[in-house]
XYZ file of C-alpha atoms in Angstrom:
523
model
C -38.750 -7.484 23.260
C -35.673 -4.933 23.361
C -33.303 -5.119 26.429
C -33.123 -1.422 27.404
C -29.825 -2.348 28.219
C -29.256 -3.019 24.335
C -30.618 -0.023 23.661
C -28.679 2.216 25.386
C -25.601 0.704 24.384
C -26.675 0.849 20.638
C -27.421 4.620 21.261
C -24.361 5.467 22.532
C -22.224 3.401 19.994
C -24.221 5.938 17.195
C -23.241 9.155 19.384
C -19.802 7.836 19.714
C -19.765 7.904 15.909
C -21.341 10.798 15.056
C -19.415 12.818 17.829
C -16.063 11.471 16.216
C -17.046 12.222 12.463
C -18.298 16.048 14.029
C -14.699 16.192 16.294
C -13.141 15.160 12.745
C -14.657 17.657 10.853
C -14.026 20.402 12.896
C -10.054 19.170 13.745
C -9.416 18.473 10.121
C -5.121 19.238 9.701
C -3.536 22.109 7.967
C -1.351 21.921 4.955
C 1.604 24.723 5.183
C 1.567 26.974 2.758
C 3.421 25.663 -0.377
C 3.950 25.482 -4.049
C 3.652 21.585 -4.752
C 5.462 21.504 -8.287
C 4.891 17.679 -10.193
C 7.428 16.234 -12.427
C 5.050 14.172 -15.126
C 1.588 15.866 -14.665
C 0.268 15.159 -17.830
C 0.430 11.334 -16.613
C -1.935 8.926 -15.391
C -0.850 8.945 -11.559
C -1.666 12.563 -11.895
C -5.020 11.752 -13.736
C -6.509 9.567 -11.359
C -4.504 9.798 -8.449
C -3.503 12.936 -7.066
C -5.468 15.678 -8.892
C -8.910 14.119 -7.511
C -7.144 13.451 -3.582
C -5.957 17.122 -3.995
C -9.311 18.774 -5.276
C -10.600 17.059 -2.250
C -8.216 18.403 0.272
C -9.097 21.721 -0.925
C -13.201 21.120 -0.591
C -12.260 20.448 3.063
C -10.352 23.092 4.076
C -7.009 21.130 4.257
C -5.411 23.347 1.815
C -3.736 27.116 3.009
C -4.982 29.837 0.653
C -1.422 30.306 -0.276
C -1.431 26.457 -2.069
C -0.636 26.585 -5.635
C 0.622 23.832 -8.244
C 2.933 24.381 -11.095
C 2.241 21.201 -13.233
C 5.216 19.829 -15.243
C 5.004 18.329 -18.491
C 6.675 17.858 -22.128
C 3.116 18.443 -23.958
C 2.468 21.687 -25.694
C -0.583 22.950 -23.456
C -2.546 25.805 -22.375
C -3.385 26.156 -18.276
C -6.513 25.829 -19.782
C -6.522 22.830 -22.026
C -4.376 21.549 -19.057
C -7.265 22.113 -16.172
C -10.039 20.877 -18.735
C -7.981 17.364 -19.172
C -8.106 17.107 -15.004
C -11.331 17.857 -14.777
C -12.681 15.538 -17.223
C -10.976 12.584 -15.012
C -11.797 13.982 -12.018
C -15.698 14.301 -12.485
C -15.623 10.542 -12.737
C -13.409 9.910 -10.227
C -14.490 7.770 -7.257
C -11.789 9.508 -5.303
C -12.888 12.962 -5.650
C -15.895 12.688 -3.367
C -18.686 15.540 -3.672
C -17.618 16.954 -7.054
C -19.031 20.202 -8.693
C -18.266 22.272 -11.492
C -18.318 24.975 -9.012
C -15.613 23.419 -6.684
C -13.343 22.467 -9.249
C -13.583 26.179 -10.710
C -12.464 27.407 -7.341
C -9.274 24.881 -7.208
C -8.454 24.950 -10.879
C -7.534 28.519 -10.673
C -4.337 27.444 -8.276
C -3.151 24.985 -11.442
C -0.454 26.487 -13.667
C 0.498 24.428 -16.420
C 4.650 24.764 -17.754
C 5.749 22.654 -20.629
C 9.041 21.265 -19.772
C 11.782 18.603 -20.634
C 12.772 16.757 -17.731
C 15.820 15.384 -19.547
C 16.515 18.765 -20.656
C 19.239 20.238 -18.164
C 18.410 24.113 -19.525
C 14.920 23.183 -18.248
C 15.545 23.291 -14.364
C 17.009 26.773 -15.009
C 13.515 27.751 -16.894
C 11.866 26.401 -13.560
C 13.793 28.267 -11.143
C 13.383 31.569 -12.562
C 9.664 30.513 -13.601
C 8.726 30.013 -9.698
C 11.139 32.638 -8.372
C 8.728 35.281 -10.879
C 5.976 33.393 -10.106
C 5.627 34.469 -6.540
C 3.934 32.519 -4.382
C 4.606 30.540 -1.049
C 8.495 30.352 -0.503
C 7.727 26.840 0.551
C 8.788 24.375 -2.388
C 6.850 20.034 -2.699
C 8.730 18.477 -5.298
C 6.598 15.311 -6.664
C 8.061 12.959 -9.118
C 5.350 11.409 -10.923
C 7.251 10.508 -13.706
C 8.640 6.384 -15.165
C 11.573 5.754 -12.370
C 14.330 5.824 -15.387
C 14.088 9.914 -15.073
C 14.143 10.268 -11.370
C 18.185 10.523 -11.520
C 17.755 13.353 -14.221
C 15.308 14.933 -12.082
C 16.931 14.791 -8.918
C 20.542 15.640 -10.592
C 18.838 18.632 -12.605
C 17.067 20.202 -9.260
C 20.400 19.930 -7.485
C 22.278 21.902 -10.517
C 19.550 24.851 -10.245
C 19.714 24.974 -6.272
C 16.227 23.853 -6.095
C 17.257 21.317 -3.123
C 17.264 24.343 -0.845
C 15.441 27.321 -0.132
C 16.155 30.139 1.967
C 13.022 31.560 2.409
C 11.216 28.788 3.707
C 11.541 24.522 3.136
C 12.199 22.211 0.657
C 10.945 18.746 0.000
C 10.593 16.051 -2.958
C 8.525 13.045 -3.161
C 9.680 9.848 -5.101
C 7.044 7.253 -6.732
C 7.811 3.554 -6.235
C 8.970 1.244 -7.804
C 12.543 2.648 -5.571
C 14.976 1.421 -7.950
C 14.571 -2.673 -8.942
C 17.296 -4.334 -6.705
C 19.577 -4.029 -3.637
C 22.353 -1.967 -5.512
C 20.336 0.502 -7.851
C 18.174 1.108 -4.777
C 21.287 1.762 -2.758
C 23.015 3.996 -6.138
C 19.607 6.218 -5.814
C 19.842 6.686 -2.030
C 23.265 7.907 -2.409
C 21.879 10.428 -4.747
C 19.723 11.607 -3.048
C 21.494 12.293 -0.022
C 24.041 13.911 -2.279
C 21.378 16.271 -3.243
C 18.677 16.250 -0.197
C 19.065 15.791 3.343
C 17.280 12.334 4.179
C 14.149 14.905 6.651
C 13.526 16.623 2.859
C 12.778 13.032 1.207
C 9.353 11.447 1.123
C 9.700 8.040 -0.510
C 5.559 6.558 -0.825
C 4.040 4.140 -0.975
C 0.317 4.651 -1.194
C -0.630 1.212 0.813
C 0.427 3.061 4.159
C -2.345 5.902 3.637
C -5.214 3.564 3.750
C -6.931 3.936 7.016
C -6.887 0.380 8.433
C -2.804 0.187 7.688
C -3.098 2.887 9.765
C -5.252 1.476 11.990
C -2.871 -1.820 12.939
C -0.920 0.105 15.412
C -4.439 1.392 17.404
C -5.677 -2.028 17.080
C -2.570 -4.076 18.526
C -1.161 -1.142 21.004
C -4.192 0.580 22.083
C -5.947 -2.677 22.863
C -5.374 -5.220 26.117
C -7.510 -7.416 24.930
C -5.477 -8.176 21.653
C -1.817 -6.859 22.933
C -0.815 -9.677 25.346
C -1.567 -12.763 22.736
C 0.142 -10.588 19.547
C 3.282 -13.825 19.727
C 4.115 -17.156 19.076
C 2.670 -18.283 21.790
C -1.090 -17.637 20.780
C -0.948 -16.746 16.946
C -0.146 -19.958 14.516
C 0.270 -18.482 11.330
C -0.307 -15.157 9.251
C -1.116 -14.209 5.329
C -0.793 -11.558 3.517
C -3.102 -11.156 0.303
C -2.818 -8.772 -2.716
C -5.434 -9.900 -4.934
C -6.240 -7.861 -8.057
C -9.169 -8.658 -11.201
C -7.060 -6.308 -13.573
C -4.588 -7.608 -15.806
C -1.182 -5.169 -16.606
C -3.955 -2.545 -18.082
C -2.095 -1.332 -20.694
C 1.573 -1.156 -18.590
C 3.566 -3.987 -20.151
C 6.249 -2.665 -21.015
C 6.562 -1.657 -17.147
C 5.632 -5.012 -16.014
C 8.274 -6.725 -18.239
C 10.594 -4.987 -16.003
C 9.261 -5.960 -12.995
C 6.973 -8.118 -12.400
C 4.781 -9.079 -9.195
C 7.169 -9.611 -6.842
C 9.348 -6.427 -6.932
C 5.929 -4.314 -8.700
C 3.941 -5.545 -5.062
C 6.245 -7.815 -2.540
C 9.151 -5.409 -2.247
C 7.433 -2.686 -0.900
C 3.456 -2.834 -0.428
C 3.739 -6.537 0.905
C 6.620 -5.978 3.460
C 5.767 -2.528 4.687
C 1.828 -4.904 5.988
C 4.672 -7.053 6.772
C 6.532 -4.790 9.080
C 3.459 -2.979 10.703
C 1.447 -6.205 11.716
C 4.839 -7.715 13.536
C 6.726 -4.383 14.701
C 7.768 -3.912 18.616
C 5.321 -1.017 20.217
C 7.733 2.423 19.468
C 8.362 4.672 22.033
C 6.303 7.154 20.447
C 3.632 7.789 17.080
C 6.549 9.759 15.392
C 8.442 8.868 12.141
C 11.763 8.263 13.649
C 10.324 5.480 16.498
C 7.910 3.940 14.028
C 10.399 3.690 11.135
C 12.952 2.109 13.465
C 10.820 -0.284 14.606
C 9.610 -1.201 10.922
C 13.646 -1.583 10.071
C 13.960 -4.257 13.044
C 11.327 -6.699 11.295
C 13.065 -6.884 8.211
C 16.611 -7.463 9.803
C 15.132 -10.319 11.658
C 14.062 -12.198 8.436
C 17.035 -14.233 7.076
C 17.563 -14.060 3.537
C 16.972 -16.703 1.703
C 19.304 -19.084 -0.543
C 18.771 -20.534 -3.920
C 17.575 -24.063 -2.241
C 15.161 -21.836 0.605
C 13.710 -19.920 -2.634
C 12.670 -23.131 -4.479
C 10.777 -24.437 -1.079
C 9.323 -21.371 0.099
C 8.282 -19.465 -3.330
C 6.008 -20.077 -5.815
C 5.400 -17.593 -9.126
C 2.590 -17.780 -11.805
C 1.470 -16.264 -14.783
C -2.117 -15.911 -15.759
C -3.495 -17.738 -18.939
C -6.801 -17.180 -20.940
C -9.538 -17.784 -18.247
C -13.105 -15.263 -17.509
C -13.683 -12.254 -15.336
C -16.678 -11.172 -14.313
C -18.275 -13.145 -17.680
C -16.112 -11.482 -19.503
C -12.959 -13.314 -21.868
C -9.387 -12.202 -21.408
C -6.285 -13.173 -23.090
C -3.513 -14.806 -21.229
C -0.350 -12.693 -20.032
C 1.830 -13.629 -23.635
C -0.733 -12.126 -25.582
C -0.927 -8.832 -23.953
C 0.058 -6.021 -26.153
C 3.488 -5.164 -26.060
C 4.302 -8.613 -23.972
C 7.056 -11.044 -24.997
C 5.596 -14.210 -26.477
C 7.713 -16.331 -24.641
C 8.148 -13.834 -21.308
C 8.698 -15.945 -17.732
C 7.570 -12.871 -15.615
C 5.070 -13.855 -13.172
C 2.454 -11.697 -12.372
C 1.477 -14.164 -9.136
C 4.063 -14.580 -6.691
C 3.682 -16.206 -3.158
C 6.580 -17.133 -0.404
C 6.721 -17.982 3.110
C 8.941 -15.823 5.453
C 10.153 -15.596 8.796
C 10.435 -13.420 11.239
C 13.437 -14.954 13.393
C 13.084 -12.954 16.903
C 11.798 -13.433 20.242
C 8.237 -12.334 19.480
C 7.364 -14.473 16.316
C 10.340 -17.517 15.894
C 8.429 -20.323 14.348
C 5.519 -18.195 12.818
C 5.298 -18.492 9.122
C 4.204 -15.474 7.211
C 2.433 -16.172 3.794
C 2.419 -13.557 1.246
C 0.603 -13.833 -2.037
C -0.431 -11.306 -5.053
C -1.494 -11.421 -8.517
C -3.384 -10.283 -11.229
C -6.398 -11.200 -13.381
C -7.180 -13.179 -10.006
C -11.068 -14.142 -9.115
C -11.219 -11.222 -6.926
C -9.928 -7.921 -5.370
C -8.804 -8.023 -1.890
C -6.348 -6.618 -0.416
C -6.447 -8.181 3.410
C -4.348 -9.331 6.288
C -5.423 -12.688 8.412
C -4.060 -13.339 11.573
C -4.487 -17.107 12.382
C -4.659 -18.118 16.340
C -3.653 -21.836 17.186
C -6.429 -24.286 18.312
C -7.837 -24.394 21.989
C -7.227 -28.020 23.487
C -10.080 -29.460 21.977
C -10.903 -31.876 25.326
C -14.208 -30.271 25.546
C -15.164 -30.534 22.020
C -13.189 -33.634 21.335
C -15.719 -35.146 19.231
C -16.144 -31.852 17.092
C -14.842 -32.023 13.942
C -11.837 -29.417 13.004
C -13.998 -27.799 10.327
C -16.506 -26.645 12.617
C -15.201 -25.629 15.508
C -12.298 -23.692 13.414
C -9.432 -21.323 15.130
C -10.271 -17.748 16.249
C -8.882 -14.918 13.188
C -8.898 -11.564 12.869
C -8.783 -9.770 9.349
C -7.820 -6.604 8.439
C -9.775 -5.927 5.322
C -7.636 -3.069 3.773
C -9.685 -2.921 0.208
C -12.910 -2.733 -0.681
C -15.027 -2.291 2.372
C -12.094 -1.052 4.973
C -12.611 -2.644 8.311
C -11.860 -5.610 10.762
C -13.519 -8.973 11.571
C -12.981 -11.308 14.155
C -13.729 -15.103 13.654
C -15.106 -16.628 17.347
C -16.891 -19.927 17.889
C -20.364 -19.661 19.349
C -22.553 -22.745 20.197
C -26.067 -22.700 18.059
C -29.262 -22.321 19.605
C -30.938 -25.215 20.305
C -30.498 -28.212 23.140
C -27.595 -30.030 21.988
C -24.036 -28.774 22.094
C -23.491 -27.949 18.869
C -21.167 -24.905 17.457
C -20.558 -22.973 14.620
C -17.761 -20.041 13.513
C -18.809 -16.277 13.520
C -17.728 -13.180 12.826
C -17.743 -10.175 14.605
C -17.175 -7.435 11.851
C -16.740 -3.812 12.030
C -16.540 -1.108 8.633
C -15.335 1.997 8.975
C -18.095 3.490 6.743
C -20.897 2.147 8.828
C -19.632 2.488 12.298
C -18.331 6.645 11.636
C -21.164 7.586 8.671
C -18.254 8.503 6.666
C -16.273 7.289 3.635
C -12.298 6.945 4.905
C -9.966 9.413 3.216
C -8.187 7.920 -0.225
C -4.405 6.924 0.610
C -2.944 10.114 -1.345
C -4.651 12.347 0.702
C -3.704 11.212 3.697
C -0.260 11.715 2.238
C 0.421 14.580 0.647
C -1.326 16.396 3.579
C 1.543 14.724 5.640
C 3.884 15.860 3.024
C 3.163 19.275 2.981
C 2.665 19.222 6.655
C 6.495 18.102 7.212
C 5.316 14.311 8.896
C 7.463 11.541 7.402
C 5.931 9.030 9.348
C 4.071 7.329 6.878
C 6.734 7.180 4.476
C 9.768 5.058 4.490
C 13.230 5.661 5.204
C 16.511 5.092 3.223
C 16.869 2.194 5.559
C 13.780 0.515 4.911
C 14.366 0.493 1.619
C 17.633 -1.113 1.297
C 16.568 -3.623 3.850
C 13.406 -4.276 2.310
C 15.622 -5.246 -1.607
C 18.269 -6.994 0.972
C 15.075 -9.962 0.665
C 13.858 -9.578 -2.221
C 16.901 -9.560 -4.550
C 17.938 -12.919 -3.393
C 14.661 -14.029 -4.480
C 14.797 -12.578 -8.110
C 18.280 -14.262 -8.451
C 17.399 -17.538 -7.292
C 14.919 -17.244 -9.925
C 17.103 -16.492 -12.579
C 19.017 -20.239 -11.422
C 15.730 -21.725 -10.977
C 14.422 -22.837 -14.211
C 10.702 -21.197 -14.564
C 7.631 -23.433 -14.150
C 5.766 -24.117 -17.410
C 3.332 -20.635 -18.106
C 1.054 -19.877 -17.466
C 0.101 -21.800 -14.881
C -2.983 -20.470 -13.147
C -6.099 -19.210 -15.763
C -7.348 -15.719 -14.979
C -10.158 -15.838 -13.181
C -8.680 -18.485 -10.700
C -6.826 -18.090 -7.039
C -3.866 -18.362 -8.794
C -1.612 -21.658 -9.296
C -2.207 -24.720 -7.448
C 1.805 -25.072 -6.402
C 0.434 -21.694 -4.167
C -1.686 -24.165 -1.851
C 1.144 -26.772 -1.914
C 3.152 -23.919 -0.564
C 1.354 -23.241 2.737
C -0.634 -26.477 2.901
C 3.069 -28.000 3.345
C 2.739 -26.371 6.828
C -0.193 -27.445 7.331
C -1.984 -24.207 6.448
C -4.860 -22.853 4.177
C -5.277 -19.625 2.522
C -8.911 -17.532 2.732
C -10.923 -18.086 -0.091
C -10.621 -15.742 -2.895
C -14.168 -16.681 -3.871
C -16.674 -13.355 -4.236
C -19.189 -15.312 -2.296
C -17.379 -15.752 0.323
């Protein structure tokens, strides 16, 4: 028999959703009108990335009739061979939700295709005359989709043509991670940037801070008494961080030779989950208040020394192992990968964040590739009750409360609670309470690079990071990649795809006595 109690809660739980997909829907933001111009467009971000977020933006209205995009790149091609190439990716997209030939018709026609050299300073001459002839929105979104090695050409080549500035209406450029690979580069690009741009006209991304339930971290721990008050030392015991990815380097090797897992995930994805899971509340939901606030974590974690980094990091590399039933070869036999390379594509370290709210916390961070699963998530572990009343209860069953942020697949948060089973005795058990966005609001959430570029051609920075950030951000991780170089590596590979990684990762946080979740797909 139904509680009618239980019903009408149920009920209005459904309205509440349906009335906030409807209020969604009908409040959906603006984009100002603009002329979003992208550096590398014949590339794969392009590809799969932001043609399908931006055909989507358009299908909902996002986009001002006066949006247009003047695509940049050194191939020979027509507007049409150009539009045909999107399309083709797009249609199979995941990220272009609800696509017809019909839709894409209607936003092809604002793609203009314009072979140009990038290293070519006569080029950035042909573009300024191209989009002053052009007509158009006065409004100028500069994207640099391109291999970081031409963003100083880029940046140095707008600057020559007067690009940076616009007297009709704004200007504003985008930069792709990776944001230089250590402290000083990072710094060296900053300064030319500011040389060129002022620091409101720069949008530095990183895609992990689009995805809803990143988003979501601040509404969860701020807008919520029941969680706000216990958010410290005193209450939480531990926290990880988890990256986990089934691909291998996919055909990027020669990219990942350069950088590897801890500066290709750690440096910025890693430590902005970092940042927004132990931030102070900010005065207000602007970029300025929440940026400042991200800056503040990261100055409270010490960097660490050579001895620190052999204690409290561990680094892989995959081997020959099975995905999904399916052989793969180890990282030394990827195409176009150094027989004998030491770069680990699995890294894992402990931090802390040395301030009043979290002193004695450990953070774990891990990510890799060609791991058993993908899952990106952030666990939150509380610290035991005093276990008088359930003395006799094994740890194992009676386990500490969590919550997780599941950030990819299946966005959404769970809460681990003990409950007592059904039946005479006093016996319990661990369950989860779990919320997903897509069943609780009937709606798929938006792909990060929407979310994004809306902001960007909107003028909000807050989900982007500052120069700040940035530096502070390579202030810990360059230590790290030093040490290394000291350190002599540990013998690769060292964890077989397929796996959780390397064993020395459990040593790592069992040493406090800690676990990690289980990367298992069943679980």
């Amino acid at each position: 028999m139904t509680n009618k109690d239980d019903q009408s809660t149920s009920t209005a739980v459904q309205e509440a959703a349906t009335d906030a997909k409807s209020e969604n829907s009908a409040a959906l933001p603006k984009a100002d009108p603009c002329t979003l111009v992208i550096f590398g467009a014949t590339g794969d971000l392009t590809r799969r990335k932001l043609a399908p977020a931006l055909y989507d933006l358009a299908c909902v209205g996002c986009m001002s009739p006066h949006f247009d995009i003047l695509a940049l790149g050194r191939k020979p091609l027509s507007d049409d061979a150009f539009r045909k190439n999107l399309e083709e990716t797009a249609a199979k997209s995941k990220d272009a939700r609800g696509f017809t030939a019909e839709g894409w018709k209607d936003f092809a026609g604002r793609i203009t295709y314009l072979q140009l050299d990038p290293e070519d300073p006569a080029s950035y001459q042909e573009l300024a005359a191209h989009l002053d002839k052009r007509g158009g929105s006065p409004n100028h979104l500069f994207y640099l989709a391109t291999p970081s090695s031409l963003f100083a050409k880029i940046i140095e080549g707008l600057g020559a043509a007067g690009l940076n500035h616009n007297d009709k209406g704004w200007t504003r450029i985008v930069i792709e991670k990776p944001f230089g690979h250590d402290l000083a580069s990072a710094q060296q690009l900053n300064q030319m940037l500011r040389a060129v741009f002022a620091e409101e006209e720069i949008y530095r991304i990183d895609h992990y801070l689009g995805k809803e339930t990143v988003q979501n971290l601040l509404v969860f721990r701020f807008g919520n008494l029941l969680f706000e008050p216990v958010w410290n030392r005193n209450y939480i015991d531990y926290i990880e961080i988890t990256a986990g990815e089934k691909i291998g380097v996919e055909g990027r090797a020669s990219f990942y030779e350069e950088t590897g897992a801890l500066r290709d995930m750690v440096a910025n994805h890693m430590l902005q989950l970092l940042s927004l899971i132990a931030m102070e509340p900010p005065v207000a939901f602007d970029a300025d208040s929440v940026r400042e606030q991200k800056v503040q974590v990261f100055r409270a974690i010490t960097p660490m020394t050579v001895e620190q980094v052999a204690r409290r990091t561990v680094r892989g590399q995959y081997g020959r192992g099975e995905i999904d039933g399916v052989k793969v070869s180890g990282y030394r036999e990827e195409a176009g990968v150094d027989p004998k390379s030491n770069i680990e594509t699995y890294a894992a370290l402990e931090l802390f964040v040395d301030n009043w709210r979290w002193a004695g916390v450990p953070f774990y961070l891990r990510t890799g590739k060609h791991l058993s699963r993908n899952l990106t998530e952030i666990a939150v572990h509380f610290k035991r009750t005093p276990q008088a009343l359930f003395a006799r209860t094994p740890d194992d069953v009676l386990d500490r409360n969590a919550i997780i942020f599941r950030i990819q697949p299946n966005e959404g948060i769970a809460v681990n609670v003990g409950a007592k089973r059904p039946g005479t005795e006093m016996h319990t058990a661990n369950v989860q309470l779990d919320f997903k966005y897509r069943e609780a609001f009937g709606t798929r959430s938006a792909v990060a690079y929407e979310t994004l570029l809306l902001d960007a051609m909107r003028g909000d920075a807050t989900l982007f990071t500052r120069r700040d950030e940035v530096e502070a951000e390579w202030k810990l991780i360059t230590p790290i990649e030093e040490a290394w170089k000291q350190i002599p590596p540990p013998e690769f590979p060292n964890y077989s795809a397929g796996s959780a990684g390397p064993a020395q990762s459990d040593d790592l946080i069992e040493t406090g006595g800690h676990h990690w979740r289980s990367l298992d797909p069943l679980d």
